[in-house]
mmCIF file with all atom_site columns, C-alpha atoms in Angstrom:
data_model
loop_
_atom_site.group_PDB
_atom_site.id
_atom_site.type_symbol
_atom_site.label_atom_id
_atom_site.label_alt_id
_atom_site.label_comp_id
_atom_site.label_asym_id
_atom_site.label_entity_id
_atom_site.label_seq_id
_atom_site.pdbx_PDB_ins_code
_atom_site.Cartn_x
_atom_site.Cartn_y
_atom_site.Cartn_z
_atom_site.occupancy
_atom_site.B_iso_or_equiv
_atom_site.pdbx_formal_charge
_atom_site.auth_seq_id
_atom_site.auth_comp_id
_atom_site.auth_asym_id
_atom_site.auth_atom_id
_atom_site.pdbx_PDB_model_num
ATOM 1   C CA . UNK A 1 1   ? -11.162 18.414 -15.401 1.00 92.00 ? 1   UNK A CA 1
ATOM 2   C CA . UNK A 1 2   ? -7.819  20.604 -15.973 1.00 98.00 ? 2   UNK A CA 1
ATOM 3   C CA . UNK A 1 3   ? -5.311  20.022 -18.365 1.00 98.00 ? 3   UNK A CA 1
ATOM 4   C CA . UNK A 1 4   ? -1.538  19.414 -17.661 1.00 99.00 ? 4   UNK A CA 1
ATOM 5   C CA . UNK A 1 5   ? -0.087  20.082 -21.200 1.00 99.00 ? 5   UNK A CA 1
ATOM 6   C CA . UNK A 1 6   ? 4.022   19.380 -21.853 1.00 99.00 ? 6   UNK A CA 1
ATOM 7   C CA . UNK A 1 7   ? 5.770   21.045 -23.975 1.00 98.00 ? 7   UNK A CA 1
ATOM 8   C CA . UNK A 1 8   ? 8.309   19.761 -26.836 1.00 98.00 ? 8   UNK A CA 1
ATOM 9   C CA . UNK A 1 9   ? 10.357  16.547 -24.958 1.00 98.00 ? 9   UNK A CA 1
ATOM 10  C CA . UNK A 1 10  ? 12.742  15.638 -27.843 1.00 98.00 ? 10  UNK A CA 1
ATOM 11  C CA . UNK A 1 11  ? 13.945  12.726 -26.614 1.00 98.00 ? 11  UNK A CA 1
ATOM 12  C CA . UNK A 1 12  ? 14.683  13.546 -23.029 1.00 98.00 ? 12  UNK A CA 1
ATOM 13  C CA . UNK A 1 13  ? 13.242  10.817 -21.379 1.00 98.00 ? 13  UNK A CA 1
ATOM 14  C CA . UNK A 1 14  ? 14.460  11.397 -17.709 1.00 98.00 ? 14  UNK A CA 1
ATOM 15  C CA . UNK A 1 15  ? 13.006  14.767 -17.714 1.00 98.00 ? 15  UNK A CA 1
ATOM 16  C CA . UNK A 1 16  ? 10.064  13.855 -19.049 1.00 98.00 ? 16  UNK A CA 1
ATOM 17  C CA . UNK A 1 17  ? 9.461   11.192 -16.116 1.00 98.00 ? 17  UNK A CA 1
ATOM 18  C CA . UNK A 1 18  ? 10.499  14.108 -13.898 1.00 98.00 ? 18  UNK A CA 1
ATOM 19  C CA . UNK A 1 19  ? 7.968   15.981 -15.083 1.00 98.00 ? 19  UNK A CA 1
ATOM 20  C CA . UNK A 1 20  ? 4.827   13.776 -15.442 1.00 98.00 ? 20  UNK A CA 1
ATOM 21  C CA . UNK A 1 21  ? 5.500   13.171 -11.485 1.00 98.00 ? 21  UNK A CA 1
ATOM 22  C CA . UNK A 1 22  ? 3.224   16.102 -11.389 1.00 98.00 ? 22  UNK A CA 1
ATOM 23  C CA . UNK A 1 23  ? -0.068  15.296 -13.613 1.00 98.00 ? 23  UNK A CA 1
ATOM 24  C CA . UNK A 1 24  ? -2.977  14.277 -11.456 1.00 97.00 ? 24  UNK A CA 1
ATOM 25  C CA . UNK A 1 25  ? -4.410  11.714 -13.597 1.00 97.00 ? 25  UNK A CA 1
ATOM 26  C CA . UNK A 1 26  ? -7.725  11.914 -11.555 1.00 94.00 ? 26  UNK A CA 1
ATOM 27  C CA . UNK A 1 27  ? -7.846  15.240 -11.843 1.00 95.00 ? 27  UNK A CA 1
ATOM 28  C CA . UNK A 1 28  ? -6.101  16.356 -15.012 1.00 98.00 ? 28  UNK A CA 1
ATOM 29  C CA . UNK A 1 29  ? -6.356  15.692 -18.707 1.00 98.00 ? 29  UNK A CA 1
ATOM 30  C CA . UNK A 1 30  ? -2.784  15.198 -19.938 1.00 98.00 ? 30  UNK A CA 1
ATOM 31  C CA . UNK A 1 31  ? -1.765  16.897 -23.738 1.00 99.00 ? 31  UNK A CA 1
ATOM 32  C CA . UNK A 1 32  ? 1.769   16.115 -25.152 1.00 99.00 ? 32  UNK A CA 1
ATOM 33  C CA . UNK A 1 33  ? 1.721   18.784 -28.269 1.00 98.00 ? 33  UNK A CA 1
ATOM 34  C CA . UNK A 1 34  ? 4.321   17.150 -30.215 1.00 98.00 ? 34  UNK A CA 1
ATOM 35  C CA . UNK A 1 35  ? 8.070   16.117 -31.149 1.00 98.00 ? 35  UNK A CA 1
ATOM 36  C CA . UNK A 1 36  ? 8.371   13.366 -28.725 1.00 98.00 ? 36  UNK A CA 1
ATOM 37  C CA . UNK A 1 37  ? 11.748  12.349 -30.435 1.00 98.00 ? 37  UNK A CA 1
ATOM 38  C CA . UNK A 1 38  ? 14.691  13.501 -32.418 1.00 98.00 ? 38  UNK A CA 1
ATOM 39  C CA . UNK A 1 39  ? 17.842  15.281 -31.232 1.00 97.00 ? 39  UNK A CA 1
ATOM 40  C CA . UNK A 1 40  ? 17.702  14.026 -27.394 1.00 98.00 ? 40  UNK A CA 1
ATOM 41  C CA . UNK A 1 41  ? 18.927  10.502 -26.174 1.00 98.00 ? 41  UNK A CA 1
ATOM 42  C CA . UNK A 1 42  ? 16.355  8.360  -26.089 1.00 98.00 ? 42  UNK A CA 1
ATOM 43  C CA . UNK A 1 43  ? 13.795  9.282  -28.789 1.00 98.00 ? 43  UNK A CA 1
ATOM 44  C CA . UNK A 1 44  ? 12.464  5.091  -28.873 1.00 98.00 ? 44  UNK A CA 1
ATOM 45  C CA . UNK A 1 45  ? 11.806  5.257  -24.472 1.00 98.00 ? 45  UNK A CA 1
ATOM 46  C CA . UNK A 1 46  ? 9.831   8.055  -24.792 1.00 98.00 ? 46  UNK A CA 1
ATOM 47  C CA . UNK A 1 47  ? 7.892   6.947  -27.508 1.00 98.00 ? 47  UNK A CA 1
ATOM 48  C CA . UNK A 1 48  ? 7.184   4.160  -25.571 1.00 98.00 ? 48  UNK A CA 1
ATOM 49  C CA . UNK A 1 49  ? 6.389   6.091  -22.489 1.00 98.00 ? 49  UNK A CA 1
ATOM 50  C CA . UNK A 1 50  ? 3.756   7.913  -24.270 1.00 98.00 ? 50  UNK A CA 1
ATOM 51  C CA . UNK A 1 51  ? 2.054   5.113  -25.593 1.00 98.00 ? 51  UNK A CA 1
ATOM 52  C CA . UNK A 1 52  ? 2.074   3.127  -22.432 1.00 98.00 ? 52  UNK A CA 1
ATOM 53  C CA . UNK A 1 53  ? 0.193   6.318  -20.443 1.00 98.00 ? 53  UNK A CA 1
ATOM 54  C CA . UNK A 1 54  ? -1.690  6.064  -23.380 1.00 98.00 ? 54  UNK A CA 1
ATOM 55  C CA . UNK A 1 55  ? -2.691  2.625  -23.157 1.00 98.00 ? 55  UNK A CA 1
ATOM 56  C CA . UNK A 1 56  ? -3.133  2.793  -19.463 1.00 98.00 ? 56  UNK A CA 1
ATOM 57  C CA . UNK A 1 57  ? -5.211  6.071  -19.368 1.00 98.00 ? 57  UNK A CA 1
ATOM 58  C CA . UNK A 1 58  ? -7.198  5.687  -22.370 1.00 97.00 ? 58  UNK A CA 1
ATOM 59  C CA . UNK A 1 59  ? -9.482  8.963  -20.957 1.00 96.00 ? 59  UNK A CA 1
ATOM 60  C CA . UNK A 1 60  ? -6.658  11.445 -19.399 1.00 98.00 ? 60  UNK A CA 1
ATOM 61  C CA . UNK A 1 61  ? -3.838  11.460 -21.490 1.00 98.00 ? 61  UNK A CA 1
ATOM 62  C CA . UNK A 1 62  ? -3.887  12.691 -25.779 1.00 98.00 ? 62  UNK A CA 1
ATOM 63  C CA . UNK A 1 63  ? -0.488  13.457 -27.416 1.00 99.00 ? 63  UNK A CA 1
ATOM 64  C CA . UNK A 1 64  ? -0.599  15.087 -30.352 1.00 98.00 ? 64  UNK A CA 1
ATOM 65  C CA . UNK A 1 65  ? 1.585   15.234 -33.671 1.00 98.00 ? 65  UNK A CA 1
ATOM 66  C CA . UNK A 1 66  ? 4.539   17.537 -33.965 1.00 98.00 ? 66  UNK A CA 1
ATOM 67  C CA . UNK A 1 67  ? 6.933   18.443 -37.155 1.00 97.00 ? 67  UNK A CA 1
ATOM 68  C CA . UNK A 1 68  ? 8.800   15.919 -36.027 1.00 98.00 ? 68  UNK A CA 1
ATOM 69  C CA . UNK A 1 69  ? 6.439   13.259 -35.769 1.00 98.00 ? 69  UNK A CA 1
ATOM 70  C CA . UNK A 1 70  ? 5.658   14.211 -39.995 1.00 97.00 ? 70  UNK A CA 1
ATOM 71  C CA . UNK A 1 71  ? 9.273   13.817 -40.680 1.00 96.00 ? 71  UNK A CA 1
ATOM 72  C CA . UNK A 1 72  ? 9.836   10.402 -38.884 1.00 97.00 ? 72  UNK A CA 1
ATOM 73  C CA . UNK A 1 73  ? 6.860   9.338  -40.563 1.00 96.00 ? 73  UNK A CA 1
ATOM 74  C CA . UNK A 1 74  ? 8.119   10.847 -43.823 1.00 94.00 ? 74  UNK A CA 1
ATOM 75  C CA . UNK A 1 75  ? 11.364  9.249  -43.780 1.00 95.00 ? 75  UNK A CA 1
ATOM 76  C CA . UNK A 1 76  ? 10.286  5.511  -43.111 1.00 95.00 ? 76  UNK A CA 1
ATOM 77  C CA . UNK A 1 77  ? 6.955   5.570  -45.412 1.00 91.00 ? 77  UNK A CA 1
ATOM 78  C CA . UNK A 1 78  ? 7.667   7.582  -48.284 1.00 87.00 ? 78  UNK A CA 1
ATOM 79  C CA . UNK A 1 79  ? 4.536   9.151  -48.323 1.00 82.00 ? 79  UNK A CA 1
ATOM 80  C CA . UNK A 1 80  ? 4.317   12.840 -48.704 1.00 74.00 ? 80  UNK A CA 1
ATOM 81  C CA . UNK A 1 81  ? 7.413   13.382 -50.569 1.00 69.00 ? 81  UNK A CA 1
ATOM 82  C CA . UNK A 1 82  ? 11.070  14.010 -49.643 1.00 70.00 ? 82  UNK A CA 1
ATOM 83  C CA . UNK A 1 83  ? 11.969  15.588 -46.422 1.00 81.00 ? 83  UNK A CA 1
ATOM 84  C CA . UNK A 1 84  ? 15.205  16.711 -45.059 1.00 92.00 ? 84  UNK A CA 1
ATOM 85  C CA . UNK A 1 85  ? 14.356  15.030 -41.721 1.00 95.00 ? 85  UNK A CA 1
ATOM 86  C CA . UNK A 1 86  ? 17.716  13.256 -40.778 1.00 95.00 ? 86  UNK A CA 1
ATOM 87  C CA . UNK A 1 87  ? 19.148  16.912 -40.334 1.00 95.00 ? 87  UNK A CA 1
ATOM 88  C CA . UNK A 1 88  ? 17.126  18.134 -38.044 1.00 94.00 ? 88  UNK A CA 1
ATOM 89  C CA . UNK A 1 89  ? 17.344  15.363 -35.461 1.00 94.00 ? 89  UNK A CA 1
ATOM 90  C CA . UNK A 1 90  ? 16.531  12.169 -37.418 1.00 96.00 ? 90  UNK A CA 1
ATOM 91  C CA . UNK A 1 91  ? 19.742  10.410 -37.861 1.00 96.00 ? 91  UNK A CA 1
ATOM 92  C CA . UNK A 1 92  ? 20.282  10.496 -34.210 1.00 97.00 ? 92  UNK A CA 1
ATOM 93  C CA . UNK A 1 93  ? 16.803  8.463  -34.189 1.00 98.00 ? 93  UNK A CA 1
ATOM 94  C CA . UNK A 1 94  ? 17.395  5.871  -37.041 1.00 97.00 ? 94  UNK A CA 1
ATOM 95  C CA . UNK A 1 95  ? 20.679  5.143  -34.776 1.00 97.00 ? 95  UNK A CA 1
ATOM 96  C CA . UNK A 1 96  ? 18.650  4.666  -31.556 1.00 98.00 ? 96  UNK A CA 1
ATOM 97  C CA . UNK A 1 97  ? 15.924  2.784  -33.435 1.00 98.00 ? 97  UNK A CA 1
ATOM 98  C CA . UNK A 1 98  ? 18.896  0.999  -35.244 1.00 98.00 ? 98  UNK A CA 1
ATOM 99  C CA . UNK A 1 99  ? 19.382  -0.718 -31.709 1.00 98.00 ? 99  UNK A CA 1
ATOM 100 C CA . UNK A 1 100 ? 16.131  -1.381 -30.470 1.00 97.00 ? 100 UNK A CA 1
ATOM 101 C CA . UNK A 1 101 ? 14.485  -2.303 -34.433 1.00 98.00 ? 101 UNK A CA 1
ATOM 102 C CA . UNK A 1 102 ? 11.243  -4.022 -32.936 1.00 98.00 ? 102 UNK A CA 1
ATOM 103 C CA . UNK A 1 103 ? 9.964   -1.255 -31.406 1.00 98.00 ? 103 UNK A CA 1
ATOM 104 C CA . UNK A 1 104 ? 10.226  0.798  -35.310 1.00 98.00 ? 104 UNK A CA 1
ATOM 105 C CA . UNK A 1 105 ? 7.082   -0.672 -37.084 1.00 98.00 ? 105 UNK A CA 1
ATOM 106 C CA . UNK A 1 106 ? 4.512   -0.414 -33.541 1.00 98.00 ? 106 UNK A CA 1
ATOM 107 C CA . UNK A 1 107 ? 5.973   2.546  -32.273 1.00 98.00 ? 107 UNK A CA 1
ATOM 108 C CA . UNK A 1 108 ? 5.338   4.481  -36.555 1.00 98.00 ? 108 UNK A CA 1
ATOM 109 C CA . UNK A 1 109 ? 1.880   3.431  -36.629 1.00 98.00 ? 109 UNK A CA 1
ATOM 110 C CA . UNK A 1 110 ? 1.215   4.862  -33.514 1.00 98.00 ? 110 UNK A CA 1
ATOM 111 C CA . UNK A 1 111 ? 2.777   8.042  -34.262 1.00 98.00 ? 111 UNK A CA 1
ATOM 112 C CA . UNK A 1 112 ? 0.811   7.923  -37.425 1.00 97.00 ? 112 UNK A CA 1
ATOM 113 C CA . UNK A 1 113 ? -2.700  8.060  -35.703 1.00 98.00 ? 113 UNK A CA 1
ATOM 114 C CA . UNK A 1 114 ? -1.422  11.254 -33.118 1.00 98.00 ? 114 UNK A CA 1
ATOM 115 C CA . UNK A 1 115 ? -4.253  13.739 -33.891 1.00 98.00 ? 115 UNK A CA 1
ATOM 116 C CA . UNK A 1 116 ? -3.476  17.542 -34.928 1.00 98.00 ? 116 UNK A CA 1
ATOM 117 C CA . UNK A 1 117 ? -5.233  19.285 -32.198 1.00 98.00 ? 117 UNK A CA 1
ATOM 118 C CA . UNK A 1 118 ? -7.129  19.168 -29.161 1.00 98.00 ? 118 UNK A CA 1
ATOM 119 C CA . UNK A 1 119 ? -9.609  21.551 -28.009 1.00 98.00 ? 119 UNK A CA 1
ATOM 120 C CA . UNK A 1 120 ? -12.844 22.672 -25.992 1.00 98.00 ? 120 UNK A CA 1
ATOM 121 C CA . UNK A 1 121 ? -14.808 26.131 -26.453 1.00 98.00 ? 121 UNK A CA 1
ATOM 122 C CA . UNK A 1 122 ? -11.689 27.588 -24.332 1.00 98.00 ? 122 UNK A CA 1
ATOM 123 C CA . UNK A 1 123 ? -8.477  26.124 -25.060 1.00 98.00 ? 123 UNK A CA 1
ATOM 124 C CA . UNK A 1 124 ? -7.126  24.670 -28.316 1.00 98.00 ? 124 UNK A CA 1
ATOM 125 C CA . UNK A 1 125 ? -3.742  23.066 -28.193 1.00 99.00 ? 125 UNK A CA 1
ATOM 126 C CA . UNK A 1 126 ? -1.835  22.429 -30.960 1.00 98.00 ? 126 UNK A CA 1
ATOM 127 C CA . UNK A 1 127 ? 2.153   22.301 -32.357 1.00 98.00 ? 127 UNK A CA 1
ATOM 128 C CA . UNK A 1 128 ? 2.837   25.347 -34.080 1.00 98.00 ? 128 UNK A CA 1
ATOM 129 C CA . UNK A 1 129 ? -0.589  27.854 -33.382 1.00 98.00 ? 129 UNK A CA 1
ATOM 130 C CA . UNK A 1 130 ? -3.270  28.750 -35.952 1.00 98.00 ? 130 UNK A CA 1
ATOM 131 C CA . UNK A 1 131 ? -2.317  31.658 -38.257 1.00 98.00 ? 131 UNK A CA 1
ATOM 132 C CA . UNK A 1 132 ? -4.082  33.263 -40.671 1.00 96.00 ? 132 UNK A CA 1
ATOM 133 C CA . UNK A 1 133 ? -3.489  30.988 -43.513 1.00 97.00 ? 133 UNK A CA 1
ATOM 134 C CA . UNK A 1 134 ? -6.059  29.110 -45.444 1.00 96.00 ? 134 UNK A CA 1
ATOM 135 C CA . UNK A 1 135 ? -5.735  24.975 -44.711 1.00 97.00 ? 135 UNK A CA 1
ATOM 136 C CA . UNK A 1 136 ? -3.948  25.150 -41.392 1.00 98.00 ? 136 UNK A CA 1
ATOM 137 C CA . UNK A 1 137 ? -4.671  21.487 -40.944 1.00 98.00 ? 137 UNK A CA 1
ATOM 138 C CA . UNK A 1 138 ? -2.235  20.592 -43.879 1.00 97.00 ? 138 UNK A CA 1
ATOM 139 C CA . UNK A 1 139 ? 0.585   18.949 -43.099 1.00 95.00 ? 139 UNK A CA 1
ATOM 140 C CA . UNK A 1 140 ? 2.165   20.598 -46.199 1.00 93.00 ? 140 UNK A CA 1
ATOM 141 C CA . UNK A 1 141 ? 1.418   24.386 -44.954 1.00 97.00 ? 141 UNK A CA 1
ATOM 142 C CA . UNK A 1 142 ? 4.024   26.013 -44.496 1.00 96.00 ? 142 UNK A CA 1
ATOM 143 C CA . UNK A 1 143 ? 1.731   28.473 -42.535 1.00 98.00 ? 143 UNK A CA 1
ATOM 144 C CA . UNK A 1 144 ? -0.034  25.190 -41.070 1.00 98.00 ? 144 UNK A CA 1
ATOM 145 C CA . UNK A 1 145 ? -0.345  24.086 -37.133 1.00 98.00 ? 145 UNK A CA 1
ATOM 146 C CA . UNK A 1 146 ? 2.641   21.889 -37.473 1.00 98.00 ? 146 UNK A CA 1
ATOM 147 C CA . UNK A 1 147 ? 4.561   24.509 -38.995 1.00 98.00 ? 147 UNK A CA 1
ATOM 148 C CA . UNK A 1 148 ? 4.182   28.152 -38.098 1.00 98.00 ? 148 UNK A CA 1
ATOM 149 C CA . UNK A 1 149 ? 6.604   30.510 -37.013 1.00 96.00 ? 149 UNK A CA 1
ATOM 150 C CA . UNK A 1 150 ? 5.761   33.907 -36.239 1.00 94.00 ? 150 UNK A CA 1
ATOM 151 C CA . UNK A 1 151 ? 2.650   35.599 -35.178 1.00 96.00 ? 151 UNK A CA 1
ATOM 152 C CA . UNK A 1 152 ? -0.811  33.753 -34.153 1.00 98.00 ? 152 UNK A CA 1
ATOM 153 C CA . UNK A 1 153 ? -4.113  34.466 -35.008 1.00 97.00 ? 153 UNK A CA 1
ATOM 154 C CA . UNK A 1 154 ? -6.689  35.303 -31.832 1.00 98.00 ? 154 UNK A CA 1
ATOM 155 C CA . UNK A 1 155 ? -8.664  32.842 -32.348 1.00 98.00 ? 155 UNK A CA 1
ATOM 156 C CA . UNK A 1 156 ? -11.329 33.722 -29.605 1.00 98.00 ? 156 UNK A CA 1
ATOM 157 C CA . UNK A 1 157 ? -9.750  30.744 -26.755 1.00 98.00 ? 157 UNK A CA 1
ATOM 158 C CA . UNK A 1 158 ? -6.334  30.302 -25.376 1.00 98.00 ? 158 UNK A CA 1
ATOM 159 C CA . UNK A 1 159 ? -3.873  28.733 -27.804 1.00 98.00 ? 159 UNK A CA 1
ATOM 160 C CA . UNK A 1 160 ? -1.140  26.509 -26.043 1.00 99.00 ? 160 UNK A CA 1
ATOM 161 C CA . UNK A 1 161 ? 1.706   25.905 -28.387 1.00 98.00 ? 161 UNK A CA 1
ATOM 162 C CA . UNK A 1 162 ? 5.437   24.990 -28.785 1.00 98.00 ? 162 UNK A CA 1
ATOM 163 C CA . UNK A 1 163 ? 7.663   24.252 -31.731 1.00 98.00 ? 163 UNK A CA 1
ATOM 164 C CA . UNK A 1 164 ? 9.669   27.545 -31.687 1.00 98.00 ? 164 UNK A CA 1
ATOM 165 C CA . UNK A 1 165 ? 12.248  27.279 -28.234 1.00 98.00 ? 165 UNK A CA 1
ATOM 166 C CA . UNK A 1 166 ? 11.409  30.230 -25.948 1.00 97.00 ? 166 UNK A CA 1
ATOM 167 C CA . UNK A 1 167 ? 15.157  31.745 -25.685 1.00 92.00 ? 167 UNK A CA 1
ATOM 168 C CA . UNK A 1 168 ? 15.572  31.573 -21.382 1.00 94.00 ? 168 UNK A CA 1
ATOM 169 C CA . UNK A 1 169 ? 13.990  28.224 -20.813 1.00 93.00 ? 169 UNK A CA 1
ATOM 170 C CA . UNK A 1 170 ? 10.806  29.957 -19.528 1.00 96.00 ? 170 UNK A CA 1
ATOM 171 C CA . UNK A 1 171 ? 7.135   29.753 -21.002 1.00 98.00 ? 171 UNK A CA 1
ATOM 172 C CA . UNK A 1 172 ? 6.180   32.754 -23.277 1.00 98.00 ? 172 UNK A CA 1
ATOM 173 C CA . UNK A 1 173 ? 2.654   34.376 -23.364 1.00 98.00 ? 173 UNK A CA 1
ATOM 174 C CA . UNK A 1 174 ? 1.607   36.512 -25.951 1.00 98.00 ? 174 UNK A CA 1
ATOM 175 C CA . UNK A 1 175 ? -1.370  38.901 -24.761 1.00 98.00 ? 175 UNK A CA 1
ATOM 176 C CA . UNK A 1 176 ? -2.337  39.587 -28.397 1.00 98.00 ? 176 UNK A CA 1
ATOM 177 C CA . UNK A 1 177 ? -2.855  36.336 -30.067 1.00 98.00 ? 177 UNK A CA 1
ATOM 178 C CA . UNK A 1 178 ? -3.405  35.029 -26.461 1.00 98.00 ? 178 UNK A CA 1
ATOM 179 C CA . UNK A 1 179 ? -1.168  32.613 -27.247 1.00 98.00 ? 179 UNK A CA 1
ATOM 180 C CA . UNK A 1 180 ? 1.256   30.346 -24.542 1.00 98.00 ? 180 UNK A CA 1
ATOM 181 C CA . UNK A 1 181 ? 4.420   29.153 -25.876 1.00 98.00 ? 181 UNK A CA 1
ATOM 182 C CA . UNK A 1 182 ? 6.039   25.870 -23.743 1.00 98.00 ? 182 UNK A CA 1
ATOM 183 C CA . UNK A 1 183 ? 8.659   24.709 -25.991 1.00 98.00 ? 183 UNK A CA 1
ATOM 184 C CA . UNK A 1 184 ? 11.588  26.205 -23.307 1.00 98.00 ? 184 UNK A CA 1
ATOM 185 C CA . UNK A 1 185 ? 14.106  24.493 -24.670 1.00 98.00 ? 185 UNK A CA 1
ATOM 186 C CA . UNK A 1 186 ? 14.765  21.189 -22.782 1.00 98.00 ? 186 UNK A CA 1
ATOM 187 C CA . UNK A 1 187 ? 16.757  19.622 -25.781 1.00 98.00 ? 187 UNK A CA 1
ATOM 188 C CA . UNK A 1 188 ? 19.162  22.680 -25.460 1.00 97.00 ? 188 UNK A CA 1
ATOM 189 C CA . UNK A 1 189 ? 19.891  22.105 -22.040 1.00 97.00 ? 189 UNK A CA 1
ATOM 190 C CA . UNK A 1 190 ? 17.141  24.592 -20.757 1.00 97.00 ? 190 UNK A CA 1
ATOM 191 C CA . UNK A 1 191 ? 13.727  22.867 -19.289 1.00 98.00 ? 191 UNK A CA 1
ATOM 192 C CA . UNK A 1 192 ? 10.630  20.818 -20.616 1.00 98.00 ? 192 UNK A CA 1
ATOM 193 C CA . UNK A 1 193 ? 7.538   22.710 -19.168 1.00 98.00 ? 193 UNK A CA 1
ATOM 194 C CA . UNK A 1 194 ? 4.072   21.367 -18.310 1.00 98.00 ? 194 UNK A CA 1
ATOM 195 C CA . UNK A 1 195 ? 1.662   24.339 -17.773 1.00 98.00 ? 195 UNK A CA 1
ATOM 196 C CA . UNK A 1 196 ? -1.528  23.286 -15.459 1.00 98.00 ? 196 UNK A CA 1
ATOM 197 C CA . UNK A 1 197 ? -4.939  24.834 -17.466 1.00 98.00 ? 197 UNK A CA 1
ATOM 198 C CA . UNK A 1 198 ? -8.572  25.011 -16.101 1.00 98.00 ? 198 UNK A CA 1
ATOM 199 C CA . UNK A 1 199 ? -10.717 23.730 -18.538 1.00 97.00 ? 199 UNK A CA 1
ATOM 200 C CA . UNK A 1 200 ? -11.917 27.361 -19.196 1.00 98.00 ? 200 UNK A CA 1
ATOM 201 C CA . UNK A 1 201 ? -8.680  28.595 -20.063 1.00 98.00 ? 201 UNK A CA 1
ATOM 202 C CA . UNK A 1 202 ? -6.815  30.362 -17.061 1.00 98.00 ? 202 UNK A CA 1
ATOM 203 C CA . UNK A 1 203 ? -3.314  29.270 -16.690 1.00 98.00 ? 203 UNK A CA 1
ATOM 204 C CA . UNK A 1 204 ? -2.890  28.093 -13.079 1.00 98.00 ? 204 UNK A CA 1
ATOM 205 C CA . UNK A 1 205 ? 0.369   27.126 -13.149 1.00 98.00 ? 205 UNK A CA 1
ATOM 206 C CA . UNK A 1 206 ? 3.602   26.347 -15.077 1.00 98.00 ? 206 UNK A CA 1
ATOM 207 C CA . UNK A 1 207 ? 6.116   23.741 -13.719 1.00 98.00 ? 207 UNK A CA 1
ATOM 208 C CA . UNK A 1 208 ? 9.474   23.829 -15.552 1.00 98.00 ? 208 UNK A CA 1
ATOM 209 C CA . UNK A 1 209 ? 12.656  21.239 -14.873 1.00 98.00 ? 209 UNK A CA 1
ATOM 210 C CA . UNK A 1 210 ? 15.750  21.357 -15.580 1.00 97.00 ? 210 UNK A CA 1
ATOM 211 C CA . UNK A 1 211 ? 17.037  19.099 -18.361 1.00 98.00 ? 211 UNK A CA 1
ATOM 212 C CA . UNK A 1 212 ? 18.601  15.760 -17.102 1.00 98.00 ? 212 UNK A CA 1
ATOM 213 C CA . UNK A 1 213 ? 22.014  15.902 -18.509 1.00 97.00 ? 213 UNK A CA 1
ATOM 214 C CA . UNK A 1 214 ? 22.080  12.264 -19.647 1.00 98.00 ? 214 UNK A CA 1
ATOM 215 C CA . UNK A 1 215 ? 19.192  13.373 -21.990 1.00 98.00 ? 215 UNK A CA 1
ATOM 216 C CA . UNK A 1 216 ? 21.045  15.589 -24.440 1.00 97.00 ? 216 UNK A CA 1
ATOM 217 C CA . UNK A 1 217 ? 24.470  16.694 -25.058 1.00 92.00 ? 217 UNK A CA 1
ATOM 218 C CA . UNK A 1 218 ? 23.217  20.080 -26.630 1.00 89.00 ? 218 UNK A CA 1
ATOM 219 C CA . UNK A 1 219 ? 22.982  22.424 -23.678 1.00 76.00 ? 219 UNK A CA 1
ATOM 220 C CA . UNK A 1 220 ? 27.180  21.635 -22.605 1.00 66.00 ? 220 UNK A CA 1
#
C-alpha cells in the first residue's frame, strides 16, 4: 500500500478537504504529521475531520502529534509545565473552541493519544525529523521529533517531515539527510501539500493547493 502523507493544515479546513479529494483510501495509507489547528480558521472542523476519517478508516488513515498538538494539550491540562502556546496560534483556538465548547473535552483526548511517529523499514514520518540528539521521543527536547529545526540525521530510510514552512510554498528535499519537508506554508497563504510515497520510499508524487482564502487571513 502507498502512503499519501499531508503536511502541516493549521486550521485550514477547506484546503484540507481539497486536498484529501486525492487519497485513494483503497490504495493508500493516509499520515497527517501534525498541527492540525492553531493560527487558521477553523482549528475545531478539522479536528473533527481527522477524527471522523479516523473513525471511518480505522486501517488507512494515522495522524500524528505536532508542536502544536503538545501546546493545546499543555494549555488545557496543565501537565508538562507552562507553555507559551496562546502566542503561537492558541488564542485564536480557545476563541473557536470558545464557540463550539462540546467538542473541547472529546476532541483533547483524542489529540492526546496521536502517536509520535509512523514508520516501516523505508519511510519514517514524523513532525520535526530525527537529529542527532539523545531522547528524540521527548516531548521536552528541544532537539526532539516535535521540535527540531535545522539539520536531520540520515537515518538509513526516507524521513517525511514538516514543522519548519518551506519559504515558496513548494516541498523541500534534502539529498543529505534524505529528508522531505511538506510544511509549504498553507497557513501563510502558500499551499498544504500531500506527497504520494511507495511503501519503499520513492516519492511518486507531490500534490500542492492553494490555500482557500476563507481559511486564514495570514497570506493577504
Amino acid at each position: 500500500m502507498n502512503l499519501f502523507v499531508i503536511g502541516d493544515v493549521h486550521g485550514c479546513y477547506h484546503t484540507f478537504q481539497e486536498l484529501l479529494q486525492h487519497w485513494q483510501p483503497q490504495q493508500e495509507l493516509l499520515i497527517q504529521l501534525g498541527d492540525l489547528m492553531d493560527r487558521g480558521n477553523f482549528s475545531p472542523e478539522t479536528v473533527a475531520l481527522a477524527m471522523q476519517l479516523a473513525a471511518d478508516h480505522p486501517e488507512q488513515a494515522v495522524f500524528l502529534k505536532g508542536n502544536h498538538e503538545l501546546g493545546m494539550l499543555r494549555h488545557y491540562t496543565k501537565i508538562g509545565g507552562p507553555t507559551t502556546w496562546l502566542n503561537w496560534g492558541g488564542n485564536l483556538t480557545v476563541q473557536q473552541y470558545e464557540k463550539q465548547p462540546a467538542l473541547l473535552g472529546p476532541h483533547l483526548a483524542w489529540i492526546q493519544e496521536r502517536p509520535l511517529v509512523w514508520q516501516n523499514d523505508h519511510v519514517v514520518v514524523s513532525h520535526a525529523g530525527f537529529a542527532d540528539t539523545p531522547n528524540p521521543l521527548s516531548e521536552a527536547n528541544a532537539d526532539g521529533v516535535l521540535w527540531r529545526r535545522g539539520p536531520l540525521r540520515n537515518v538509513g530510510k526516507l524521513q517525511v517531515i514538516g514543522h519548519t514552512p518551506t519559504l515558496d510554498g513548494e516541498p523541500l528535499f534534502d539529498p543529505e539527510s534524505n529528508a522531505l519537508n511538506i510544511d509549504t506554508a498553507a497557513v501563510y497563504g502558500r499551499t498544504l501539500t500531500g506527497a504520494r510515497i511507495s511503501s519503499t520510499g520513492e516519492l511518486l508524487q507531490t500534490l500542492s493547493i492553494p490555500t482557500h482564502a476563507v481559511d486564514s487571513e495570514r497570506g493577504r
